[in-house]
Coordinates of C-alpha atoms in Angstrom, one line a residue:
Chain A
M270 CA 79.0 10.1 -9.8
N271 CA 80.9 12.5 -7.5
E272 CA 78.8 11.8 -4.4
T273 CA 76.5 9.1 -3.4
L274 CA 73.0 9.8 -4.7
F275 CA 71.2 8.2 -1.8
G276 CA 72.2 7.2 1.7
T277 CA 70.0 4.1 2.3
V278 CA 67.9 2.6 -0.5
G279 CA 65.2 0.3 0.6
I280 CA 63.9 -2.3 -1.8
A281 CA 60.4 -3.6 -1.0
G282 CA 60.2 -6.7 -3.2
V283 CA 63.6 -8.1 -4.1
G284 CA 62.5 -9.9 -7.3
L285 CA 63.3 -9.5 -10.9
I286 CA 62.8 -5.7 -11.0
G287 CA 63.6 -4.7 -7.4
G288 CA 66.6 -7.1 -7.4
S289 CA 68.0 -5.9 -10.7
L290 CA 67.6 -2.2 -9.6
A291 CA 69.5 -3.1 -6.4
K292 CA 72.3 -4.7 -8.4
D293 CA 72.7 -1.6 -10.6
I294 CA 72.4 0.8 -7.7
R295 CA 75.3 -1.0 -6.1
T296 CA 77.3 -1.3 -9.4
F297 CA 77.0 2.5 -10.0
G298 CA 77.6 3.4 -6.4
M299 CA 74.4 5.2 -6.0
A300 CA 73.7 4.2 -2.3
R301 CA 75.7 3.8 0.8
R302 CA 73.5 1.0 2.0
L303 CA 70.9 -1.3 0.4
V304 CA 68.2 -2.8 2.7
G305 CA 65.7 -5.3 1.5
W306 CA 62.3 -6.6 2.5
N307 CA 60.0 -9.1 0.9
R308 CA 56.6 -10.4 1.8
T309 CA 57.8 -13.9 1.2
A310 CA 60.6 -14.2 3.8
A311 CA 62.4 -16.9 1.8
H312 CA 62.9 -14.4 -1.0
A313 CA 64.3 -11.8 1.3
E314 CA 66.8 -14.4 2.7
R315 CA 67.8 -15.4 -0.8
A316 CA 68.3 -11.8 -1.8
L317 CA 70.6 -11.3 1.1
E318 CA 72.5 -14.5 0.2
L319 CA 72.9 -13.3 -3.3
G320 CA 74.2 -10.0 -2.1
L321 CA 71.5 -8.0 -3.8
V322 CA 71.1 -6.1 -0.5
D323 CA 73.3 -5.6 2.5
E324 CA 70.7 -6.3 5.1
L325 CA 67.1 -7.1 5.7
A326 CA 64.3 -5.1 7.4
P327 CA 61.9 -7.0 9.6
T328 CA 58.8 -5.2 8.3
L329 CA 57.9 -2.9 5.4
E330 CA 57.3 -0.1 8.0
S331 CA 60.9 -0.5 9.3
L332 CA 62.2 -0.5 5.8
A333 CA 60.3 2.7 5.0
E334 CA 61.5 4.4 8.2
Q335 CA 65.2 3.9 7.4
S336 CA 65.1 4.5 3.6
D337 CA 66.1 7.7 1.9
L338 CA 64.8 6.2 -1.3
L339 CA 62.1 3.5 -0.9
V340 CA 61.5 1.4 -4.0
L341 CA 58.2 -0.4 -4.1
A342 CA 58.5 -3.4 -6.4
M343 CA 55.3 -5.2 -5.6
P344 CA 52.2 -6.5 -7.4
V345 CA 50.0 -3.6 -8.4
D346 CA 47.1 -4.6 -6.1
V347 CA 49.4 -4.6 -3.1
L348 CA 50.8 -1.2 -4.2
V349 CA 47.4 0.5 -4.3
R350 CA 46.6 -0.8 -0.8
T351 CA 50.0 0.1 0.6
L352 CA 51.2 3.4 -0.9
P353 CA 48.7 5.8 0.8
G354 CA 49.6 4.5 4.2
L355 CA 53.3 4.6 3.6
L356 CA 53.0 8.2 2.4
E357 CA 51.4 9.2 5.8
T358 CA 54.7 8.8 7.6
V359 CA 57.1 9.9 4.8
R360 CA 59.6 12.6 5.8
P361 CA 60.3 15.6 3.6
S362 CA 63.8 14.3 2.9
Q363 CA 62.5 10.9 1.8
I364 CA 61.5 9.7 -1.7
V365 CA 59.2 6.8 -2.6
I366 CA 59.0 5.3 -6.1
D367 CA 57.1 2.3 -7.5
V368 CA 57.9 0.2 -10.6
G369 CA 54.4 -1.1 -11.3
S370 CA 52.8 -1.7 -14.7
S371 CA 49.5 0.0 -14.1
K372 CA 49.3 3.6 -13.0
R373 CA 45.8 5.2 -13.0
A374 CA 44.5 3.3 -10.0
L375 CA 47.7 4.1 -8.2
A376 CA 47.6 7.8 -9.1
E377 CA 44.0 7.9 -7.8
S378 CA 44.9 6.2 -4.6
V379 CA 47.2 9.1 -3.6
A380 CA 45.6 12.0 -5.5
G381 CA 45.4 15.0 -3.1
H382 CA 47.5 13.1 -0.5
S383 CA 49.4 15.8 1.6
H384 CA 52.7 13.9 0.9
R385 CA 51.9 13.1 -2.8
G386 CA 55.0 15.1 -3.8
R387 CA 57.4 12.7 -2.2
F388 CA 56.2 9.9 -4.6
V389 CA 57.4 9.5 -8.1
A390 CA 55.6 6.9 -10.2
C391 CA 57.9 4.9 -12.5
H392 CA 57.5 2.1 -15.0
P393 CA 60.7 0.6 -16.4
M394 CA 59.8 -1.0 -19.7
A395 CA 62.1 -4.0 -19.1
G396 CA 61.8 -7.4 -17.7
T397 CA 61.8 -11.1 -18.4
E398 CA 59.3 -13.9 -17.7
R399 CA 61.4 -15.0 -14.7
S400 CA 60.7 -13.8 -11.1
G401 CA 62.2 -13.8 -7.7
P402 CA 65.7 -12.8 -6.5
D403 CA 67.5 -15.3 -8.7
A404 CA 65.9 -13.6 -11.8
A405 CA 67.7 -10.3 -11.0
L406 CA 70.0 -9.2 -13.8
D407 CA 72.8 -6.7 -14.1
G408 CA 72.1 -3.9 -16.6
L409 CA 68.4 -4.8 -17.1
F410 CA 67.4 -1.2 -17.6
R411 CA 70.2 -0.1 -19.9
G412 CA 68.9 1.3 -23.2
R413 CA 65.3 0.6 -22.2
F414 CA 62.7 3.3 -21.5
T415 CA 61.6 4.1 -18.0
L416 CA 58.3 6.0 -18.1
I417 CA 57.8 8.7 -15.4
I418 CA 54.1 9.1 -14.8
D419 CA 52.4 12.4 -13.9
P420 CA 55.8 14.1 -13.1
E421 CA 54.1 17.4 -12.2
A422 CA 52.5 15.7 -9.2
S423 CA 56.0 15.0 -7.7
D424 CA 58.2 17.5 -5.8
P425 CA 60.9 18.9 -8.2
D426 CA 63.7 17.7 -6.0
A427 CA 62.3 14.2 -5.7
L428 CA 61.7 14.1 -9.5
E429 CA 65.2 15.3 -10.2
R430 CA 66.9 12.7 -8.0
V431 CA 64.7 9.9 -9.4
R432 CA 65.7 11.0 -13.0
T433 CA 69.3 10.8 -12.0
L434 CA 68.8 7.3 -10.6
W435 CA 67.2 6.0 -13.8
E436 CA 69.7 7.7 -16.1
G437 CA 72.4 6.4 -13.9
V438 CA 71.4 2.8 -14.6
G439 CA 71.3 3.6 -18.3
A440 CA 67.5 4.0 -18.8
V441 CA 66.0 6.4 -21.3
L442 CA 63.4 8.6 -19.7
A443 CA 60.0 9.6 -21.0
T444 CA 57.1 11.2 -19.2
M445 CA 53.3 10.8 -19.6
S446 CA 50.0 11.0 -17.8
A447 CA 48.7 7.9 -16.0
E448 CA 45.9 7.6 -18.6
A449 CA 48.3 7.7 -21.5
H450 CA 50.6 5.2 -19.7
D451 CA 47.8 2.7 -19.1
R452 CA 46.7 2.8 -22.7
T453 CA 50.3 2.4 -23.8
A454 CA 51.0 -0.4 -21.4
A455 CA 47.8 -2.2 -22.4
L456 CA 48.8 -2.2 -26.0
L457 CA 52.5 -2.9 -25.7
S458 CA 52.6 -5.2 -22.8
H459 CA 49.3 -6.2 -21.1
M460 CA 47.4 -7.3 -24.1
P461 CA 50.4 -9.2 -25.6
H462 CA 50.7 -11.0 -22.2
V463 CA 47.0 -12.0 -22.5
L464 CA 47.6 -13.4 -26.0
A465 CA 50.6 -15.4 -24.8
Y466 CA 48.6 -16.9 -21.9
A467 CA 45.6 -17.7 -24.2
L468 CA 47.9 -19.2 -26.8
A469 CA 49.7 -21.4 -24.2
R470 CA 46.3 -22.5 -22.9
T471 CA 45.1 -23.4 -26.5
I472 CA 48.1 -25.5 -27.0
K473 CA 47.8 -27.2 -23.6
E474 CA 44.2 -28.1 -24.3
A475 CA 44.9 -29.5 -27.7
E476 CA 47.5 -31.7 -26.1
R477 CA 45.1 -32.8 -23.4
N478 CA 42.6 -33.7 -26.1
Q479 CA 45.4 -35.7 -27.7
A480 CA 45.0 -33.7 -30.9
L481 CA 48.5 -32.5 -30.7
N482 CA 52.0 -33.4 -29.6
A483 CA 53.5 -30.0 -28.7
R484 CA 57.1 -31.3 -28.5
F485 CA 57.3 -30.8 -32.3
A486 CA 57.1 -27.0 -31.9
G487 CA 59.8 -24.9 -33.4
G488 CA 61.1 -21.6 -32.2
G489 CA 58.1 -19.6 -33.2
L490 CA 55.8 -21.0 -30.6
A491 CA 58.5 -20.7 -27.9
S492 CA 58.9 -17.0 -28.8
M493 CA 55.1 -16.5 -28.7
T494 CA 54.5 -18.2 -25.4
R495 CA 57.7 -17.1 -23.5
I496 CA 56.0 -14.4 -21.6
A497 CA 53.2 -16.8 -20.5
H498 CA 55.7 -18.1 -18.0
S499 CA 55.5 -14.7 -16.2
P500 CA 54.1 -15.0 -12.6
I501 CA 50.4 -15.1 -12.2
T502 CA 50.5 -13.2 -8.9
M503 CA 52.1 -10.3 -10.7
W504 CA 50.0 -10.3 -13.9
E505 CA 46.5 -11.2 -12.7
P506 CA 46.2 -7.9 -10.7
I507 CA 47.6 -5.9 -13.6
F508 CA 45.0 -7.3 -16.0
R509 CA 42.2 -6.4 -13.5
Q510 CA 43.6 -3.0 -12.5
N511 CA 44.0 -1.9 -16.1
K512 CA 40.7 -3.4 -17.2
G513 CA 39.4 -0.6 -19.4
P514 CA 42.4 0.0 -21.6
L515 CA 43.2 -3.7 -21.7
L516 CA 39.8 -4.7 -22.9
E517 CA 40.1 -2.0 -25.6
A518 CA 43.4 -3.4 -26.7
V519 CA 42.1 -7.0 -26.7
D520 CA 39.2 -5.9 -28.8
A521 CA 41.4 -4.1 -31.2
F522 CA 43.5 -7.2 -31.6
A523 CA 40.4 -9.4 -32.0
E524 CA 39.2 -7.2 -34.8
H525 CA 42.5 -7.6 -36.7
L526 CA 42.5 -11.4 -36.0
A527 CA 38.9 -11.5 -37.4
A528 CA 40.1 -9.8 -40.6
F529 CA 42.9 -12.4 -41.0
R530 CA 40.3 -15.1 -40.4
K531 CA 38.0 -13.7 -43.1
A532 CA 40.8 -13.3 -45.6
I533 CA 41.9 -17.0 -45.1
A534 CA 38.3 -18.3 -45.1
D535 CA 37.6 -16.3 -48.3
D536 CA 40.8 -17.6 -50.0
D537 CA 41.6 -13.9 -50.5
A538 CA 45.3 -13.9 -51.3
E539 CA 45.3 -10.1 -51.9
A540 CA 43.6 -9.2 -48.7
L541 CA 45.8 -11.6 -46.8
A542 CA 49.0 -10.2 -48.2
E543 CA 47.8 -6.7 -47.5
L544 CA 47.0 -7.6 -43.8
M545 CA 50.5 -9.0 -43.5
R546 CA 52.3 -6.0 -44.9
Chain B
M106 CA 80.2 -41.0 -42.4
N107 CA 82.3 -43.6 -44.1
E108 CA 81.2 -42.8 -47.6
T109 CA 79.5 -39.8 -49.2
L110 CA 75.8 -40.1 -48.8
F111 CA 75.0 -38.3 -52.1
G112 CA 76.9 -37.4 -55.2
T113 CA 75.3 -34.2 -56.3
V114 CA 72.8 -32.4 -54.0
G115 CA 70.6 -29.8 -55.8
I116 CA 69.1 -27.1 -53.7
A117 CA 66.1 -25.4 -55.3
G118 CA 65.6 -22.3 -53.1
V119 CA 68.8 -21.3 -51.4
G120 CA 67.2 -19.3 -48.6
L121 CA 67.0 -19.8 -44.9
I122 CA 66.1 -23.5 -44.9
G123 CA 67.7 -24.6 -48.3
G124 CA 70.8 -22.6 -47.5
S125 CA 71.1 -23.9 -43.9
L126 CA 70.7 -27.5 -45.1
A127 CA 73.4 -26.9 -47.8
K128 CA 75.7 -25.6 -45.1
D129 CA 75.2 -28.7 -42.9
I130 CA 75.5 -31.1 -45.9
R131 CA 78.9 -29.6 -46.6
T132 CA 79.9 -29.5 -43.0
F133 CA 79.1 -33.2 -42.5
G134 CA 80.5 -34.2 -45.9
M135 CA 77.3 -35.7 -47.1
A136 CA 77.6 -34.6 -50.8
R137 CA 80.4 -34.5 -53.3
R138 CA 78.9 -31.4 -55.0
L139 CA 76.3 -28.9 -54.1
V140 CA 74.4 -27.1 -56.9
G141 CA 71.9 -24.3 -56.3
W142 CA 69.1 -22.7 -58.2
N143 CA 66.8 -19.9 -57.1
R144 CA 63.8 -18.3 -58.8
T145 CA 65.3 -14.9 -57.8
A146 CA 68.6 -14.9 -59.7
A147 CA 70.2 -12.5 -57.3
H148 CA 69.6 -14.9 -54.4
A149 CA 71.3 -17.7 -56.4
E150 CA 74.3 -15.4 -57.1
R151 CA 74.5 -14.5 -53.4
A152 CA 74.4 -18.2 -52.4
L153 CA 77.3 -18.9 -54.7
E154 CA 79.2 -15.9 -53.3
L155 CA 78.6 -17.1 -49.7
G156 CA 79.8 -20.6 -50.7
L157 CA 76.5 -22.2 -49.8
V158 CA 76.7 -24.1 -53.1
D159 CA 79.6 -24.9 -55.4
E160 CA 77.8 -23.9 -58.6
L161 CA 74.5 -22.8 -60.0
A162 CA 72.1 -24.5 -62.4
P163 CA 70.5 -22.3 -65.1
T164 CA 67.1 -23.8 -64.6
L165 CA 65.1 -25.9 -62.1
E166 CA 65.0 -28.6 -64.8
S167 CA 68.7 -28.6 -65.2
L168 CA 69.1 -28.7 -61.4
A169 CA 66.7 -31.7 -61.2
E170 CA 68.5 -33.5 -64.0
Q171 CA 71.9 -33.5 -62.3
S172 CA 70.8 -34.0 -58.7
D173 CA 71.0 -37.3 -56.9
L174 CA 69.1 -35.6 -54.1
L175 CA 66.9 -32.7 -55.0
V176 CA 65.8 -30.5 -52.1
L177 CA 62.8 -28.3 -52.9
A178 CA 62.9 -25.4 -50.5
M179 CA 60.2 -23.2 -52.1
P180 CA 56.9 -21.6 -51.1
V181 CA 54.2 -24.2 -50.7
D182 CA 52.1 -22.9 -53.6
V183 CA 55.0 -23.2 -56.0
L184 CA 55.8 -26.7 -54.6
V185 CA 52.3 -28.0 -55.4
R186 CA 52.5 -26.7 -58.9
T187 CA 56.1 -27.9 -59.5
L188 CA 56.4 -31.3 -57.8
P189 CA 54.2 -33.4 -60.1
G190 CA 56.1 -32.3 -63.2
L191 CA 59.5 -32.8 -61.6
L192 CA 58.5 -36.4 -60.6
E193 CA 57.7 -37.1 -64.3
T194 CA 61.3 -37.2 -65.2
V195 CA 62.8 -38.5 -62.0
R196 CA 65.1 -41.5 -62.4
P197 CA 64.9 -44.5 -60.0
S198 CA 68.3 -43.6 -58.5
Q199 CA 67.1 -40.0 -57.7
I200 CA 65.4 -38.7 -54.6
V201 CA 63.3 -35.6 -54.2
I202 CA 62.4 -34.0 -50.8
D203 CA 60.6 -30.9 -49.9
V204 CA 60.9 -28.9 -46.7
G205 CA 57.5 -27.1 -46.9
S206 CA 55.1 -26.3 -44.0
S207 CA 51.9 -27.6 -45.4
K208 CA 51.5 -31.3 -46.6
R209 CA 48.0 -32.4 -47.4
A210 CA 47.7 -30.4 -50.7
L211 CA 51.2 -31.5 -51.6
A212 CA 50.4 -35.2 -50.9
E213 CA 47.3 -35.0 -53.0
S214 CA 49.2 -33.4 -55.8
V215 CA 51.3 -36.5 -56.3
A216 CA 48.9 -39.2 -54.9
G217 CA 49.0 -42.1 -57.3
H218 CA 51.9 -40.6 -59.3
S219 CA 53.9 -43.4 -60.9
H220 CA 57.1 -42.0 -59.3
R221 CA 55.6 -41.0 -56.0
G222 CA 58.0 -43.4 -54.2
R223 CA 61.1 -41.3 -55.1
F224 CA 59.6 -38.3 -53.1
V225 CA 59.9 -38.0 -49.3
A226 CA 57.9 -35.2 -47.7
C227 CA 59.8 -33.5 -44.9
H228 CA 59.1 -30.7 -42.5
P229 CA 62.1 -29.5 -40.4
M230 CA 60.5 -27.7 -37.4
A231 CA 63.2 -25.1 -37.4
G232 CA 63.7 -21.6 -38.7
T233 CA 63.9 -17.9 -37.9
E234 CA 62.0 -14.9 -39.2
R235 CA 64.8 -14.1 -41.6
S236 CA 65.0 -15.2 -45.2
G237 CA 67.3 -15.4 -48.2
P238 CA 70.8 -16.8 -48.5
D239 CA 72.2 -14.5 -45.9
A240 CA 69.8 -15.9 -43.3
A241 CA 71.3 -19.5 -43.7
L242 CA 72.7 -20.8 -40.4
D243 CA 75.0 -23.6 -39.4
G244 CA 73.4 -26.2 -37.3
L245 CA 69.8 -24.9 -37.7
F246 CA 68.3 -28.4 -37.5
R247 CA 70.4 -29.7 -34.6
G248 CA 68.1 -31.0 -31.8
R249 CA 65.0 -29.9 -33.6
F250 CA 62.3 -32.3 -35.0
T251 CA 62.1 -33.0 -38.6
L252 CA 58.7 -34.5 -39.5
I253 CA 58.6 -37.2 -42.2
I254 CA 55.1 -37.2 -43.7
D255 CA 53.4 -40.3 -45.1
P256 CA 56.6 -42.4 -45.0
E257 CA 54.8 -45.5 -46.4
A258 CA 54.3 -43.6 -49.7
S259 CA 58.1 -43.3 -50.3
D260 CA 60.4 -46.1 -51.5
P261 CA 62.2 -47.7 -48.6
D262 CA 65.6 -46.9 -50.0
A263 CA 64.7 -43.2 -50.5
L264 CA 63.2 -43.0 -47.0
E265 CA 66.3 -44.6 -45.5
R266 CA 68.7 -42.2 -47.1
V267 CA 66.6 -39.2 -46.3
R268 CA 66.5 -40.4 -42.6
T269 CA 70.3 -40.6 -42.7
L270 CA 70.5 -37.1 -44.1
W271 CA 68.4 -35.5 -41.4
E272 CA 69.9 -37.6 -38.6
G273 CA 73.3 -36.5 -40.0
V274 CA 72.5 -32.8 -39.5
G275 CA 71.3 -33.6 -35.9
A276 CA 67.6 -33.6 -36.4
V277 CA 65.3 -35.8 -34.4
L278 CA 62.9 -37.7 -36.6
A279 CA 59.2 -38.3 -36.3
T280 CA 56.7 -39.6 -38.8
M281 CA 53.0 -38.7 -39.3
S282 CA 50.3 -38.5 -41.8
A283 CA 49.7 -35.4 -43.9
E284 CA 46.5 -34.7 -42.1
A285 CA 48.1 -35.0 -38.6
H286 CA 50.9 -32.9 -39.8
D287 CA 48.7 -30.1 -41.0
R288 CA 46.8 -30.1 -37.8
T289 CA 50.0 -30.1 -35.8
A290 CA 51.6 -27.3 -37.9
A291 CA 48.4 -25.2 -37.8
L292 CA 48.5 -25.2 -34.0
L293 CA 52.2 -25.0 -33.3
S294 CA 53.3 -22.7 -36.1
H295 CA 50.7 -21.4 -38.6
M296 CA 48.2 -20.0 -36.1
P297 CA 50.9 -18.5 -33.9
H298 CA 52.2 -16.7 -37.0
V299 CA 48.7 -15.3 -37.7
L300 CA 48.6 -14.0 -34.1
A301 CA 52.0 -12.4 -34.6
Y302 CA 51.0 -10.7 -37.8
A303 CA 47.6 -9.6 -36.3
L304 CA 49.4 -8.2 -33.2
A305 CA 51.9 -6.3 -35.3
R306 CA 49.1 -4.8 -37.3
T307 CA 47.2 -3.8 -34.1
I308 CA 50.2 -2.0 -32.8
K309 CA 50.9 -0.3 -36.2
E310 CA 47.4 0.9 -36.4
A311 CA 47.4 2.3 -32.9
E312 CA 50.6 4.2 -33.8
R313 CA 49.0 5.5 -37.0
N314 CA 46.1 6.7 -35.0
Q315 CA 48.5 8.4 -32.7
A316 CA 47.1 6.5 -29.8
L317 CA 50.5 5.0 -29.1
N318 CA 54.2 5.4 -29.3
A319 CA 55.5 1.9 -29.8
R320 CA 59.1 2.7 -29.1
F321 CA 58.3 2.3 -25.4
A322 CA 57.8 -1.4 -25.9
G323 CA 59.8 -3.8 -23.7
G324 CA 61.0 -7.3 -24.6
G325 CA 57.6 -8.9 -24.4
L326 CA 56.2 -7.3 -27.6
A327 CA 59.4 -7.9 -29.5
S328 CA 59.1 -11.6 -28.6
M329 CA 55.5 -11.8 -29.6
T330 CA 56.0 -10.1 -33.0
R331 CA 59.4 -11.5 -34.0
I332 CA 57.9 -14.0 -36.3
A333 CA 55.7 -11.4 -38.0
H334 CA 58.9 -10.4 -39.8
S335 CA 58.8 -13.7 -41.7
P336 CA 58.4 -13.2 -45.4
I337 CA 54.9 -12.8 -46.7
T338 CA 55.6 -14.7 -50.0
M339 CA 56.3 -17.8 -47.9
W340 CA 53.5 -17.5 -45.3
E341 CA 50.6 -16.2 -47.3
P342 CA 50.5 -19.5 -49.4
I343 CA 50.9 -21.6 -46.2
F344 CA 47.9 -19.9 -44.6
R345 CA 45.8 -20.5 -47.7
Q346 CA 46.9 -24.0 -48.4
N347 CA 46.4 -25.1 -44.8
K348 CA 43.1 -23.2 -44.5
G349 CA 40.9 -25.8 -42.8
P350 CA 43.2 -26.8 -39.9
L351 CA 44.4 -23.2 -39.6
L352 CA 40.9 -21.8 -39.2
E353 CA 40.2 -24.5 -36.6
A354 CA 43.3 -23.4 -34.7
V355 CA 42.5 -19.7 -34.9
D356 CA 39.0 -20.4 -33.6
A357 CA 40.3 -22.5 -30.8
F358 CA 42.6 -19.6 -29.8
A359 CA 39.8 -17.1 -30.2
E360 CA 37.7 -19.1 -27.7
H361 CA 40.4 -19.0 -25.2
L362 CA 40.9 -15.3 -25.7
A363 CA 37.2 -14.7 -25.3
A364 CA 37.4 -16.6 -21.9
F365 CA 40.2 -14.3 -20.8
R366 CA 38.2 -11.3 -22.0
K367 CA 35.2 -12.4 -20.0
A368 CA 37.2 -13.0 -16.8
I369 CA 38.7 -9.5 -17.1
A370 CA 35.4 -7.8 -17.9
D371 CA 33.7 -9.7 -15.0
D372 CA 36.5 -8.8 -12.5
D373 CA 36.7 -12.5 -11.9
A374 CA 40.1 -12.9 -10.2
E375 CA 39.6 -16.6 -9.6
A376 CA 38.6 -17.4 -13.2
L377 CA 41.5 -15.3 -14.5
A378 CA 44.1 -17.0 -12.3
E379 CA 42.7 -20.4 -13.4
L380 CA 43.0 -19.5 -17.1
M381 CA 46.6 -18.4 -16.6
R382 CA 47.6 -21.6 -14.7

């Protein structure tokens, strides 16, 4: 990069995603200054201690005021409540992005907003089940897709610089509508998370009923329940905000599961092998 | 080990589990000679090429005849058909073990057999989604449980040497009945595999209907569908052989999934958070 892409980048939510993006922005020299803020003050302090950011802002408003690029890495219910107000005071030179997992409600919350163009909705398809500043990773976005949602609703200059940001951290870009995004995310991410949580609960209950000693589990169960360790405060609002597409995805899965159940109950080897193919 | 545990170890099925056990047996010097056999001749040749075994036996009968320890690492339907006949000709100095994932049908197939005592039913709770000789790994069993099923049905000397074998490759031993095993395996392994296959199929179908581009998936989906890459020829017989406990486990999961579905449909944040806890 010949010149610094952004002066000050503000990270609201210095956890797994916000913290990882801060790390990469620093690594690739894309900001002159990184400022952090977090609703949980201890997380903000920890992010500073870890060097994810150079300094902390006392409030979200203060962070927004001083940021050339403001990254909103917050639970999706907080995002929807917060974004419209933040856009009120945004200056024409500023850019706001989010990194949330549900987009239609967010898009609706700022549809027709006079400063809508300064906002670019982003969803990096990367993460782990860990959370908080200590979960931040270098290179988390490298080779992973970042979806840019409703790009035509953003000002061309804002869109261009946000593309440069994501490409700079190694992400592969794709664009889609909020509706297509929410359907995609429901199938590829939200519904699988529901399955992982439901599976973890099934195992826990069997253990509680003393029908099972789960310490005998091999790697398969660990793999299937890994994402059930994801933070509830992040996922519960996603499930509710993306209710329609999520219920459709859960129902689609339940139908396939029922087909497996039937093939097993019917001793139908042929049907079973076909379902597994 | 001060002296070699076994003279000749025969591995019937030189894939992921049989091949990995062969590797460890060699590493820890527990056999003077390793002989392999595989129903698919190309796999046998590959195992020899990889050095998993020292030589190949032309038939399973020939392998059985020359083995002090015979390891049956075959699909569970083949096991049930094969074990009773193999036990007919077993000598009092020989030991036969299996490493299959379903035990009640196998136990019933040799219940009351005059040579039952020479057989020790084993289930190492380790593996990956890969298969065949090239999938064999060093140290696959280290720190993982190996379940010994119905130990009282085996001769004490056979049981003792088989315990020494598994402890020698680093496994942690536990014993249980065939019924308890099948319930445990259904919950911890078989049902999660069904979920993975059903999830993979749900995603494939959404792609086929052009409702989805699955290349946008992050790590969560990969984690949830990894074990759906496991070989059908191995898993389809497990699902059918362990039908009763598996259907119970699938139904238990389906109930929990339905509870999640209801909490989402009802916009019930409290119930949802409670289910995720």
